[in-house]
mmCIF file of C-alpha atoms and ligand atoms in Angstrom:
data_model
loop_
_atom_site.group_PDB
_atom_site.id
_atom_site.type_symbol
_atom_site.label_atom_id
_atom_site.label_comp_id
_atom_site.label_asym_id
_atom_site.label_seq_id
_atom_site.Cartn_x
_atom_site.Cartn_y
_atom_site.Cartn_z
ATOM 1 C CA UNK A 1 5.168 -28.596 23.368
ATOM 2 C CA UNK A 2 5.465 -26.914 19.893
ATOM 3 C CA UNK A 3 3.837 -23.596 19.072
ATOM 4 C CA UNK A 4 1.538 -23.907 15.974
ATOM 5 C CA UNK A 5 1.834 -21.102 13.466
ATOM 6 C CA UNK A 6 -0.208 -20.632 10.220
ATOM 7 C CA UNK A 7 1.356 -19.051 7.191
ATOM 8 C CA UNK A 8 -1.541 -17.369 5.208
ATOM 9 C CA UNK A 9 -0.742 -16.297 1.562
ATOM 10 C CA UNK A 10 1.789 -16.992 -1.111
ATOM 11 C CA UNK A 11 4.639 -19.143 0.409
ATOM 12 C CA UNK A 12 7.746 -17.343 1.291
ATOM 13 C CA UNK A 13 10.933 -19.211 1.789
ATOM 14 C CA UNK A 14 12.546 -16.589 4.204
ATOM 15 C CA UNK A 15 9.587 -16.866 6.420
ATOM 16 C CA UNK A 16 9.261 -20.557 6.114
ATOM 17 C CA UNK A 17 12.804 -21.009 7.010
ATOM 18 C CA UNK A 18 12.776 -18.518 9.725
ATOM 19 C CA UNK A 19 11.561 -20.697 12.727
ATOM 20 C CA UNK A 20 13.219 -23.106 14.913
ATOM 21 C CA UNK A 21 12.045 -26.672 15.675
ATOM 22 C CA UNK A 22 9.903 -25.380 18.660
ATOM 23 C CA UNK A 23 7.546 -24.218 15.917
ATOM 24 C CA UNK A 24 5.204 -26.346 13.800
ATOM 25 C CA UNK A 25 4.275 -24.594 10.648
ATOM 26 C CA UNK A 26 1.104 -24.956 8.695
ATOM 27 C CA UNK A 27 0.278 -23.303 5.465
ATOM 28 C CA UNK A 28 -2.793 -22.044 3.451
ATOM 29 C CA UNK A 29 -1.906 -20.080 0.266
ATOM 30 C CA UNK A 30 -5.376 -18.654 -0.252
ATOM 31 C CA UNK A 31 -9.022 -18.525 0.878
ATOM 32 C CA UNK A 32 -9.890 -22.144 -0.401
ATOM 33 C CA UNK A 33 -6.816 -23.776 1.339
ATOM 34 C CA UNK A 34 -7.738 -21.761 4.477
ATOM 35 C CA UNK A 35 -11.220 -23.112 4.451
ATOM 36 C CA UNK A 36 -9.793 -26.699 4.014
ATOM 37 C CA UNK A 37 -7.394 -26.465 7.034
ATOM 38 C CA UNK A 38 -8.429 -29.348 9.298
ATOM 39 C CA UNK A 39 -10.404 -28.046 12.470
ATOM 40 C CA UNK A 40 -8.060 -29.755 14.746
ATOM 41 C CA UNK A 41 -5.108 -27.768 13.282
ATOM 42 C CA UNK A 42 -7.033 -24.605 13.280
ATOM 43 C CA UNK A 43 -7.737 -24.988 17.054
ATOM 44 C CA UNK A 44 -4.065 -25.353 17.803
ATOM 45 C CA UNK A 45 -2.921 -22.226 15.859
ATOM 46 C CA UNK A 46 -1.641 -19.561 18.165
ATOM 47 C CA UNK A 47 0.060 -17.220 15.570
ATOM 48 C CA UNK A 48 -0.659 -16.218 11.846
ATOM 49 C CA UNK A 49 1.811 -14.851 9.603
ATOM 50 C CA UNK A 50 0.155 -13.194 6.492
ATOM 51 C CA UNK A 51 1.812 -12.636 3.043
ATOM 52 C CA UNK A 52 -1.300 -11.538 1.195
ATOM 53 C CA UNK A 53 -3.785 -8.775 1.048
ATOM 54 C CA UNK A 54 -6.752 -11.223 0.875
ATOM 55 C CA UNK A 55 -9.082 -10.124 3.724
ATOM 56 C CA UNK A 56 -8.921 -12.031 7.045
ATOM 57 C CA UNK A 57 -12.460 -11.306 8.512
ATOM 58 C CA UNK A 58 -14.332 -12.588 11.514
ATOM 59 C CA UNK A 59 -15.643 -15.703 9.799
ATOM 60 C CA UNK A 60 -12.210 -16.931 8.978
ATOM 61 C CA UNK A 61 -10.550 -15.849 12.225
ATOM 62 C CA UNK A 62 -13.282 -17.441 14.417
ATOM 63 C CA UNK A 63 -11.791 -20.753 13.423
ATOM 64 C CA UNK A 64 -8.769 -20.055 15.522
ATOM 65 C CA UNK A 65 -9.821 -19.846 19.102
ATOM 66 C CA UNK A 66 -6.174 -19.914 20.535
ATOM 67 C CA UNK A 67 -4.978 -17.166 18.254
ATOM 68 C CA UNK A 68 -2.828 -14.528 20.039
ATOM 69 C CA UNK A 69 -1.052 -12.707 17.170
ATOM 70 C CA UNK A 70 -1.548 -11.865 13.512
ATOM 71 C CA UNK A 71 1.740 -10.759 11.815
ATOM 72 C CA UNK A 72 0.966 -9.196 8.517
ATOM 73 C CA UNK A 73 3.343 -8.345 5.748
ATOM 74 C CA UNK A 74 3.082 -4.775 4.483
ATOM 75 C CA UNK A 75 2.493 -1.486 6.271
ATOM 76 C CA UNK A 76 -1.250 -1.416 5.202
ATOM 77 C CA UNK A 77 -3.468 -3.622 7.267
ATOM 78 C CA UNK A 78 -7.085 -2.910 6.129
ATOM 79 C CA UNK A 79 -7.292 -6.467 5.029
ATOM 80 C CA UNK A 80 -7.380 -7.648 8.697
ATOM 81 C CA UNK A 81 -10.402 -7.406 10.755
ATOM 82 C CA UNK A 82 -9.126 -5.155 13.675
ATOM 83 C CA UNK A 83 -12.610 -5.150 15.393
ATOM 84 C CA UNK A 84 -12.478 -8.876 15.864
ATOM 85 C CA UNK A 85 -8.731 -8.818 16.738
ATOM 86 C CA UNK A 86 -9.547 -6.286 19.459
ATOM 87 C CA UNK A 87 -12.455 -8.000 20.846
ATOM 88 C CA UNK A 88 -10.486 -11.340 20.957
ATOM 89 C CA UNK A 89 -7.311 -9.768 22.452
ATOM 90 C CA UNK A 90 -5.287 -10.627 19.373
ATOM 91 C CA UNK A 91 -2.309 -8.452 18.676
ATOM 92 C CA UNK A 92 -1.743 -7.339 14.949
ATOM 93 C CA UNK A 93 1.527 -6.373 13.667
ATOM 94 C CA UNK A 94 2.477 -4.954 10.389
ATOM 95 C CA UNK A 95 5.937 -4.054 8.725
ATOM 96 C CA UNK A 96 6.366 -0.081 8.799
ATOM 97 C CA UNK A 97 9.659 1.673 8.208
ATOM 98 C CA UNK A 98 11.609 -1.169 6.319
ATOM 99 C CA UNK A 99 9.578 -0.245 3.176
ATOM 100 C CA UNK A 100 9.235 3.448 3.522
ATOM 101 C CA UNK A 101 12.237 4.637 1.184
ATOM 102 C CA UNK A 102 11.411 1.915 -1.528
ATOM 103 C CA UNK A 103 7.810 3.016 -1.831
ATOM 104 C CA UNK A 104 8.839 6.526 -1.924
ATOM 105 C CA UNK A 105 11.303 5.799 -4.798
ATOM 106 C CA UNK A 106 8.502 4.092 -6.591
ATOM 107 C CA UNK A 107 6.060 6.997 -6.099
ATOM 108 C CA UNK A 108 8.467 9.473 -7.265
ATOM 109 C CA UNK A 109 9.425 7.256 -10.317
ATOM 110 C CA UNK A 110 5.805 6.784 -11.054
ATOM 111 C CA UNK A 111 5.168 10.544 -10.916
ATOM 112 C CA UNK A 112 8.104 11.283 -13.399
ATOM 113 C CA UNK A 113 7.181 8.517 -15.653
ATOM 114 C CA UNK A 114 3.758 9.701 -15.905
ATOM 115 C CA UNK A 115 4.620 13.290 -16.522
ATOM 116 C CA UNK A 116 7.437 12.590 -18.981
ATOM 117 C CA UNK A 117 5.738 9.493 -20.611
ATOM 118 C CA UNK A 118 8.736 7.298 -20.123
ATOM 119 C CA UNK A 119 6.448 4.065 -20.693
ATOM 120 C CA UNK A 120 4.879 5.335 -23.816
ATOM 121 C CA UNK A 121 8.321 6.521 -25.070
ATOM 122 C CA UNK A 122 9.780 3.018 -24.403
ATOM 123 C CA UNK A 123 6.913 1.423 -26.447
ATOM 124 C CA UNK A 124 7.703 3.885 -29.265
ATOM 125 C CA UNK A 125 11.278 2.772 -29.413
ATOM 126 C CA UNK A 126 10.436 -0.744 -29.285
ATOM 127 C CA UNK A 127 7.894 -0.485 -32.158
ATOM 128 C CA UNK A 128 10.547 0.955 -34.358
ATOM 129 C CA UNK A 129 8.868 4.312 -34.591
ATOM 130 C CA UNK A 130 11.980 6.402 -33.599
ATOM 131 C CA UNK A 131 13.264 5.660 -37.131
ATOM 132 C CA UNK A 132 10.328 7.515 -38.707
ATOM 133 C CA UNK A 133 10.259 10.526 -36.421
ATOM 134 C CA UNK A 134 11.399 11.862 -32.924
ATOM 135 C CA UNK A 135 8.933 11.100 -29.917
ATOM 136 C CA UNK A 136 6.578 14.130 -29.528
ATOM 137 C CA UNK A 137 7.317 16.396 -26.624
ATOM 138 C CA UNK A 138 5.674 15.596 -23.523
ATOM 139 C CA UNK A 139 2.988 17.993 -22.350
ATOM 140 C CA UNK A 140 3.617 17.082 -18.624
ATOM 141 C CA UNK A 141 6.782 18.097 -16.745
ATOM 142 C CA UNK A 142 7.676 18.112 -13.133
ATOM 143 C CA UNK A 143 8.875 21.822 -13.676
ATOM 144 C CA UNK A 144 6.366 24.364 -12.626
ATOM 145 C CA UNK A 145 4.253 21.958 -10.625
ATOM 146 C CA UNK A 146 3.079 21.973 -7.119
ATOM 147 C CA UNK A 147 2.260 18.605 -5.384
ATOM 148 C CA UNK A 148 -0.522 18.018 -2.804
ATOM 149 C CA UNK A 149 0.230 15.125 -0.495
ATOM 150 C CA UNK A 150 -2.770 13.274 0.400
ATOM 151 C CA UNK A 151 -1.244 11.607 3.476
ATOM 152 C CA UNK A 152 1.869 12.863 5.216
ATOM 153 C CA UNK A 153 2.966 9.817 7.312
ATOM 154 C CA UNK A 154 6.239 7.877 7.221
ATOM 155 C CA UNK A 155 5.979 7.318 3.225
ATOM 156 C CA UNK A 156 4.542 10.689 2.548
ATOM 157 C CA UNK A 157 7.283 12.508 4.299
ATOM 158 C CA UNK A 158 9.951 10.341 2.395
ATOM 159 C CA UNK A 159 8.108 11.327 -0.924
ATOM 160 C CA UNK A 160 8.192 15.084 0.244
ATOM 161 C CA UNK A 161 11.966 14.947 0.786
ATOM 162 C CA UNK A 162 12.464 13.680 -2.790
ATOM 163 C CA UNK A 163 10.301 16.495 -4.162
ATOM 164 C CA UNK A 164 12.148 18.959 -2.053
ATOM 165 C CA UNK A 165 15.292 17.693 -3.821
ATOM 166 C CA UNK A 166 13.716 18.014 -7.229
ATOM 167 C CA UNK A 167 12.746 21.608 -6.227
ATOM 168 C CA UNK A 168 9.062 21.005 -6.416
ATOM 169 C CA UNK A 169 6.856 22.901 -3.838
ATOM 170 C CA UNK A 170 4.830 20.515 -1.651
ATOM 171 C CA UNK A 171 1.465 21.125 0.487
ATOM 172 C CA UNK A 172 -0.261 18.341 2.357
ATOM 173 C CA UNK A 173 -3.761 17.148 3.443
ATOM 174 C CA UNK A 174 -4.549 14.686 6.306
ATOM 175 C CA UNK A 175 -6.814 14.716 9.294
ATOM 176 C CA UNK A 176 -4.406 16.172 11.722
ATOM 177 C CA UNK A 177 -1.714 18.845 10.997
ATOM 178 C CA UNK A 178 1.768 17.331 11.577
ATOM 179 C CA UNK A 179 3.458 19.006 14.597
ATOM 180 C CA UNK A 180 6.540 21.076 13.405
ATOM 181 C CA UNK A 181 5.967 20.422 9.709
ATOM 182 C CA UNK A 182 6.748 23.381 7.574
ATOM 183 C CA UNK A 183 4.801 22.391 4.476
ATOM 184 C CA UNK A 184 1.552 24.252 4.334
ATOM 185 C CA UNK A 185 -1.313 22.176 5.598
ATOM 186 C CA UNK A 186 -4.903 22.100 4.205
ATOM 187 C CA UNK A 187 -7.660 20.586 6.355
ATOM 188 C CA UNK A 188 -9.794 20.652 3.209
ATOM 189 C CA UNK A 189 -8.908 18.167 0.454
ATOM 190 C CA UNK A 190 -10.954 20.103 -2.302
ATOM 191 C CA UNK A 191 -9.484 23.499 -1.321
ATOM 192 C CA UNK A 192 -5.872 21.849 -1.588
ATOM 193 C CA UNK A 193 -6.782 20.198 -5.099
ATOM 194 C CA UNK A 194 -7.798 23.521 -6.387
ATOM 195 C CA UNK A 195 -4.473 25.082 -5.291
ATOM 196 C CA UNK A 196 -2.215 22.388 -6.835
ATOM 197 C CA UNK A 197 -1.846 20.595 -10.107
ATOM 198 C CA UNK A 198 -0.570 17.136 -8.799
ATOM 199 C CA UNK A 199 -2.016 14.804 -6.113
ATOM 200 C CA UNK A 200 0.063 12.158 -4.518
ATOM 201 C CA UNK A 201 -2.006 9.742 -2.693
ATOM 202 C CA UNK A 202 -0.316 7.695 0.242
ATOM 203 C CA UNK A 203 -2.880 7.067 3.018
ATOM 204 C CA UNK A 204 -4.097 3.828 4.465
ATOM 205 C CA UNK A 205 -6.955 1.995 2.770
ATOM 206 C CA UNK A 206 -10.184 1.175 4.868
ATOM 207 C CA UNK A 207 -13.486 2.813 5.517
ATOM 208 C CA UNK A 208 -12.099 6.329 6.562
ATOM 209 C CA UNK A 209 -10.502 6.937 3.151
ATOM 210 C CA UNK A 210 -12.792 5.206 0.745
ATOM 211 C CA UNK A 211 -13.329 7.084 -2.360
ATOM 212 C CA UNK A 212 -11.564 10.191 -0.774
ATOM 213 C CA UNK A 213 -10.514 10.981 -4.211
ATOM 214 C CA UNK A 214 -13.839 11.638 -5.972
ATOM 215 C CA UNK A 215 -15.245 13.544 -8.821
ATOM 216 C CA UNK A 216 -15.357 16.802 -6.929
ATOM 217 C CA UNK A 217 -11.658 16.444 -5.961
ATOM 218 C CA UNK A 218 -10.626 15.583 -9.686
ATOM 219 C CA UNK A 219 -12.809 18.515 -10.944
ATOM 220 C CA UNK A 220 -10.779 20.890 -8.502
ATOM 221 C CA UNK A 221 -7.502 19.425 -9.600
ATOM 222 C CA UNK A 222 -8.255 20.690 -13.208
ATOM 223 C CA UNK A 223 -7.100 20.149 -16.779
ATOM 224 C CA UNK A 224 -3.283 20.160 -15.831
ATOM 225 C CA UNK A 225 -3.918 17.791 -13.041
ATOM 226 C CA UNK A 226 -2.051 14.497 -12.498
ATOM 227 C CA UNK A 227 -3.107 11.963 -9.878
ATOM 228 C CA UNK A 228 -0.778 9.412 -8.512
ATOM 229 C CA UNK A 229 -1.991 6.646 -6.328
ATOM 230 C CA UNK A 230 0.422 4.438 -4.292
ATOM 231 C CA UNK A 231 -1.873 4.019 -1.316
ATOM 232 C CA UNK A 232 -4.894 1.684 -2.041
ATOM 233 C CA UNK A 233 -7.204 1.426 -4.918
ATOM 234 C CA UNK A 234 -10.187 1.955 -2.486
ATOM 235 C CA UNK A 235 -9.043 5.570 -1.810
ATOM 236 C CA UNK A 236 -9.838 6.540 -5.503
ATOM 237 C CA UNK A 237 -13.369 6.429 -6.950
ATOM 238 C CA UNK A 238 -12.288 4.532 -10.102
ATOM 239 C CA UNK A 239 -15.324 5.099 -12.274
ATOM 240 C CA UNK A 240 -15.061 8.854 -11.501
ATOM 241 C CA UNK A 241 -11.262 8.787 -12.317
ATOM 242 C CA UNK A 242 -11.883 7.087 -15.652
ATOM 243 C CA UNK A 243 -14.454 9.658 -16.415
ATOM 244 C CA UNK A 244 -12.115 12.636 -15.512
ATOM 245 C CA UNK A 245 -9.401 11.134 -17.674
ATOM 246 C CA UNK A 246 -11.552 10.497 -20.512
ATOM 247 C CA UNK A 247 -13.095 13.929 -20.547
ATOM 248 C CA UNK A 248 -9.861 15.910 -20.020
ATOM 249 C CA UNK A 249 -11.133 16.938 -16.480
ATOM 250 C CA UNK A 250 -7.513 15.843 -15.562
ATOM 251 C CA UNK A 251 -4.440 15.421 -17.668
ATOM 252 C CA UNK A 252 -3.049 12.153 -16.603
ATOM 253 C CA UNK A 253 -2.699 9.422 -13.861
ATOM 254 C CA UNK A 254 -0.061 6.985 -12.545
ATOM 255 C CA UNK A 255 -1.712 4.161 -10.639
ATOM 256 C CA UNK A 256 0.185 1.270 -8.608
ATOM 257 C CA UNK A 257 -3.078 0.242 -6.826
ATOM 258 C CA UNK A 258 -6.686 -0.490 -8.012
ATOM 259 C CA UNK A 259 -10.102 -1.078 -6.678
ATOM 260 C CA UNK A 260 -10.323 -4.866 -7.495
ATOM 261 C CA UNK A 261 -6.671 -6.253 -7.956
ATOM 262 C CA UNK A 262 -5.444 -7.968 -10.121
ATOM 263 C CA UNK A 263 -8.435 -6.779 -12.319
ATOM 264 C CA UNK A 264 -7.703 -3.494 -13.937
ATOM 265 C CA UNK A 265 -10.640 -1.746 -15.869
ATOM 266 C CA UNK A 266 -10.401 -2.083 -19.523
ATOM 267 C CA UNK A 267 -11.088 1.602 -19.862
ATOM 268 C CA UNK A 268 -7.832 2.276 -17.967
ATOM 269 C CA UNK A 269 -5.787 -0.095 -19.917
ATOM 270 C CA UNK A 270 -6.938 1.283 -23.276
ATOM 271 C CA UNK A 271 -5.850 4.831 -22.236
ATOM 272 C CA UNK A 272 -2.665 6.428 -23.339
ATOM 273 C CA UNK A 273 -2.384 9.163 -20.529
ATOM 274 C CA UNK A 274 -2.054 6.702 -17.662
ATOM 275 C CA UNK A 275 0.712 4.584 -16.371
ATOM 276 C CA UNK A 276 -0.350 1.403 -14.624
ATOM 277 C CA UNK A 277 1.863 -0.653 -12.265
ATOM 278 C CA UNK A 278 0.926 -4.063 -10.707
ATOM 279 C CA UNK A 279 1.045 -2.858 -7.011
ATOM 280 C CA UNK A 280 4.919 -2.937 -6.879
ATOM 281 C CA UNK A 281 5.416 -0.163 -4.494
ATOM 282 C CA UNK A 282 7.694 -2.208 -2.137
ATOM 283 C CA UNK A 283 8.319 -5.122 -4.548
ATOM 284 C CA UNK A 284 12.101 -5.301 -4.836
ATOM 285 C CA UNK A 285 14.046 -8.293 -3.445
ATOM 286 C CA UNK A 286 15.836 -6.261 -0.815
ATOM 287 C CA UNK A 287 12.891 -4.784 0.601
ATOM 288 C CA UNK A 288 10.595 -7.854 0.465
ATOM 289 C CA UNK A 289 13.265 -9.734 2.267
ATOM 290 C CA UNK A 290 13.225 -7.055 5.051
ATOM 291 C CA UNK A 291 9.544 -7.171 5.196
ATOM 292 C CA UNK A 292 9.510 -11.040 5.469
ATOM 293 C CA UNK A 293 12.053 -10.842 8.220
ATOM 294 C CA UNK A 294 9.890 -8.531 10.227
ATOM 295 C CA UNK A 295 6.975 -10.802 10.092
ATOM 296 C CA UNK A 296 9.260 -13.738 11.571
ATOM 297 C CA UNK A 297 10.809 -11.269 14.000
ATOM 298 C CA UNK A 298 7.386 -10.173 15.357
ATOM 299 C CA UNK A 299 6.226 -13.759 15.799
ATOM 300 C CA UNK A 300 9.322 -14.818 17.382
ATOM 301 C CA UNK A 301 9.446 -11.886 19.818
ATOM 302 C CA UNK A 302 5.857 -12.507 20.888
ATOM 303 C CA UNK A 303 6.304 -16.250 21.463
ATOM 304 C CA UNK A 304 9.587 -15.577 23.275
ATOM 305 C CA UNK A 305 7.423 -13.569 25.830
ATOM 306 C CA UNK A 306 8.732 -10.218 24.590
ATOM 307 C CA UNK A 307 6.793 -7.299 23.263
ATOM 308 C CA UNK A 308 5.987 -7.580 19.346
ATOM 309 C CA UNK A 309 8.345 -5.265 17.383
ATOM 310 C CA UNK A 310 5.797 -3.361 15.338
ATOM 311 C CA UNK A 311 2.355 -3.512 16.649
ATOM 312 C CA UNK A 312 -0.387 -1.452 14.979
ATOM 313 C CA UNK A 313 -2.017 1.316 17.002
ATOM 314 C CA UNK A 314 -5.669 -0.054 17.036
ATOM 315 C CA UNK A 315 -4.811 -3.443 18.922
ATOM 316 C CA UNK A 316 -3.308 -2.721 22.281
ATOM 317 C CA UNK A 317 -0.438 -5.344 23.203
ATOM 318 C CA UNK A 318 -2.138 -7.356 25.953
ATOM 319 C CA UNK A 319 0.214 -9.628 27.953
ATOM 320 C CA UNK A 320 -0.345 -13.252 27.139
HETATM 321 P P1 NDP B 1 1.481 6.297 8.110
HETATM 322 O O1 NDP B 1 0.355 5.622 8.985
HETATM 323 O O2 NDP B 1 2.865 6.656 8.600
HETATM 324 O O3 NDP B 1 0.694 7.537 7.295
HETATM 325 C C1 NDP B 1 -0.597 7.527 7.016
HETATM 326 C C2 NDP B 1 -0.863 9.031 6.559
HETATM 327 O O4 NDP B 1 -2.186 9.020 5.944
HETATM 328 C C3 NDP B 1 -0.914 9.963 7.692
HETATM 329 O O5 NDP B 1 -0.503 11.077 7.302
HETATM 330 C C4 NDP B 1 -2.462 10.061 8.195
HETATM 331 O O6 NDP B 1 -2.683 11.273 8.736
HETATM 332 C C5 NDP B 1 -3.109 9.999 6.682
HETATM 333 N N1 NDP B 1 -4.555 9.664 6.790
HETATM 334 C C6 NDP B 1 -5.129 8.587 7.490
HETATM 335 N N2 NDP B 1 -6.401 8.467 7.327
HETATM 336 C C7 NDP B 1 -6.606 9.604 6.648
HETATM 337 C C8 NDP B 1 -7.945 10.162 6.168
HETATM 338 N N3 NDP B 1 -9.060 9.453 6.576
HETATM 339 N N4 NDP B 1 -7.890 11.399 5.389
HETATM 340 C C9 NDP B 1 -6.697 11.919 5.088
HETATM 341 N N5 NDP B 1 -5.574 11.336 5.467
HETATM 342 C C10 NDP B 1 -5.556 10.142 6.116
HETATM 343 O O7 NDP B 1 1.571 5.253 7.012
HETATM 344 P P2 NDP B 1 2.832 4.958 5.889
HETATM 345 O O8 NDP B 1 3.112 6.242 5.320
HETATM 346 O O9 NDP B 1 3.773 3.967 6.409
HETATM 347 O O10 NDP B 1 1.868 4.159 4.829
HETATM 348 C C11 NDP B 1 0.673 4.695 4.058
HETATM 349 C C12 NDP B 1 -0.024 3.706 3.317
HETATM 350 O O11 NDP B 1 0.655 3.589 2.186
HETATM 351 C C13 NDP B 1 -0.243 2.299 3.775
HETATM 352 O O12 NDP B 1 -1.314 2.238 4.857
HETATM 353 C C14 NDP B 1 -0.560 1.621 2.636
HETATM 354 O O13 NDP B 1 -1.995 1.736 2.375
HETATM 355 C C15 NDP B 1 0.222 2.374 1.425
HETATM 356 N N6 NDP B 1 1.240 1.552 1.006
HETATM 357 C C16 NDP B 1 1.232 1.133 -0.227
HETATM 358 C C17 NDP B 1 2.292 0.477 -0.932
HETATM 359 C C18 NDP B 1 2.272 -0.066 -2.328
HETATM 360 O O14 NDP B 1 2.859 -1.077 -2.670
HETATM 361 N N7 NDP B 1 1.707 0.670 -3.119
HETATM 362 C C19 NDP B 1 3.218 -0.052 0.034
HETATM 363 C C20 NDP B 1 3.214 0.362 1.302
HETATM 364 C C21 NDP B 1 2.382 1.281 1.636
HETATM 365 P P3 NDP B 1 -3.967 11.458 9.749
HETATM 366 O O15 NDP B 1 -4.144 10.324 10.721
HETATM 367 O O16 NDP B 1 -3.614 12.628 10.479
HETATM 368 O O17 NDP B 1 -5.295 11.716 8.808
#
């Protein structure tokens, strides 16, 4: 008897080739093809490997009565309906750790690119403007800055280590003070924003962080302020950010994530004081391969009767 698995999202060779003959693989690249999956297939599916951030809500999951495990790609899992999973004793796994250093590299690179205007300067060279005059001095600099981390988990700590090496003071905000951590802690985000000039956002998405970075926080950050968001677009009130950038309430922003990806507001695209990345925090071949492999390994472990390797905390690991 073969185990039926569904791969949901863009097709990945490493995942498709990762399973032995004892598995039967089905594929749905997007919502439309998921809806078209024949009912007799959906009824047999016992595991789903997810390679996209398209939401998997109760309405879609209800089609899989035998589902035991959802192995999603990426460390964020706000696109999976955890309430449904818990209620139906479905284990959810993600791919933490293997992407931590890559995302931290991206975050620091984005911070420096935003401050020192690397992308704008690259455009300057390409249009031949250097022949006419030197690029103007950047107003921003990493020197004399203090960074407030919003989120101090695995990736937040890896970013903080890089800031230590660059001799930039770090403070942090999250809901619970991290035991043994020497960086100063702020329970109040607005108070932290007032005391720093740079915010580095690296929390999960979802309801608890929705629009955490709002007009009041940006106002507190002030006119030297720089916002870097490598978390989720939902964490920032995007219209409030656009307004703050336009009015000079803050200086600049570097964004890897947006409220409605891949749609980026025209106002942001037209601004010269922002650096915009297409959600590439972990997007290198080496790191994405490691993430793909972890999706495979979680599913294989589960169907070999072993505990999944990286279950999320919200769904207990029930025995099968
Ligand atoms: P962790 O779970 O290790 O850390 C999450 C941190 O966020 C913790 O410090 C947590 O502290 C804090 N946090 C959670 N909820 C809140 C809240 N409501 N208010 C303030 N702080 C909060 O996760 P990782 O560091 O591994 O990953 C963090 C996130 O980064 C992912 O969930 C994902 O959204 C994003 N990410 C983005 C990528 C990209 O490509 N741009 C790639 C990878 C990850 P506490 O619980 O005490 O509040």
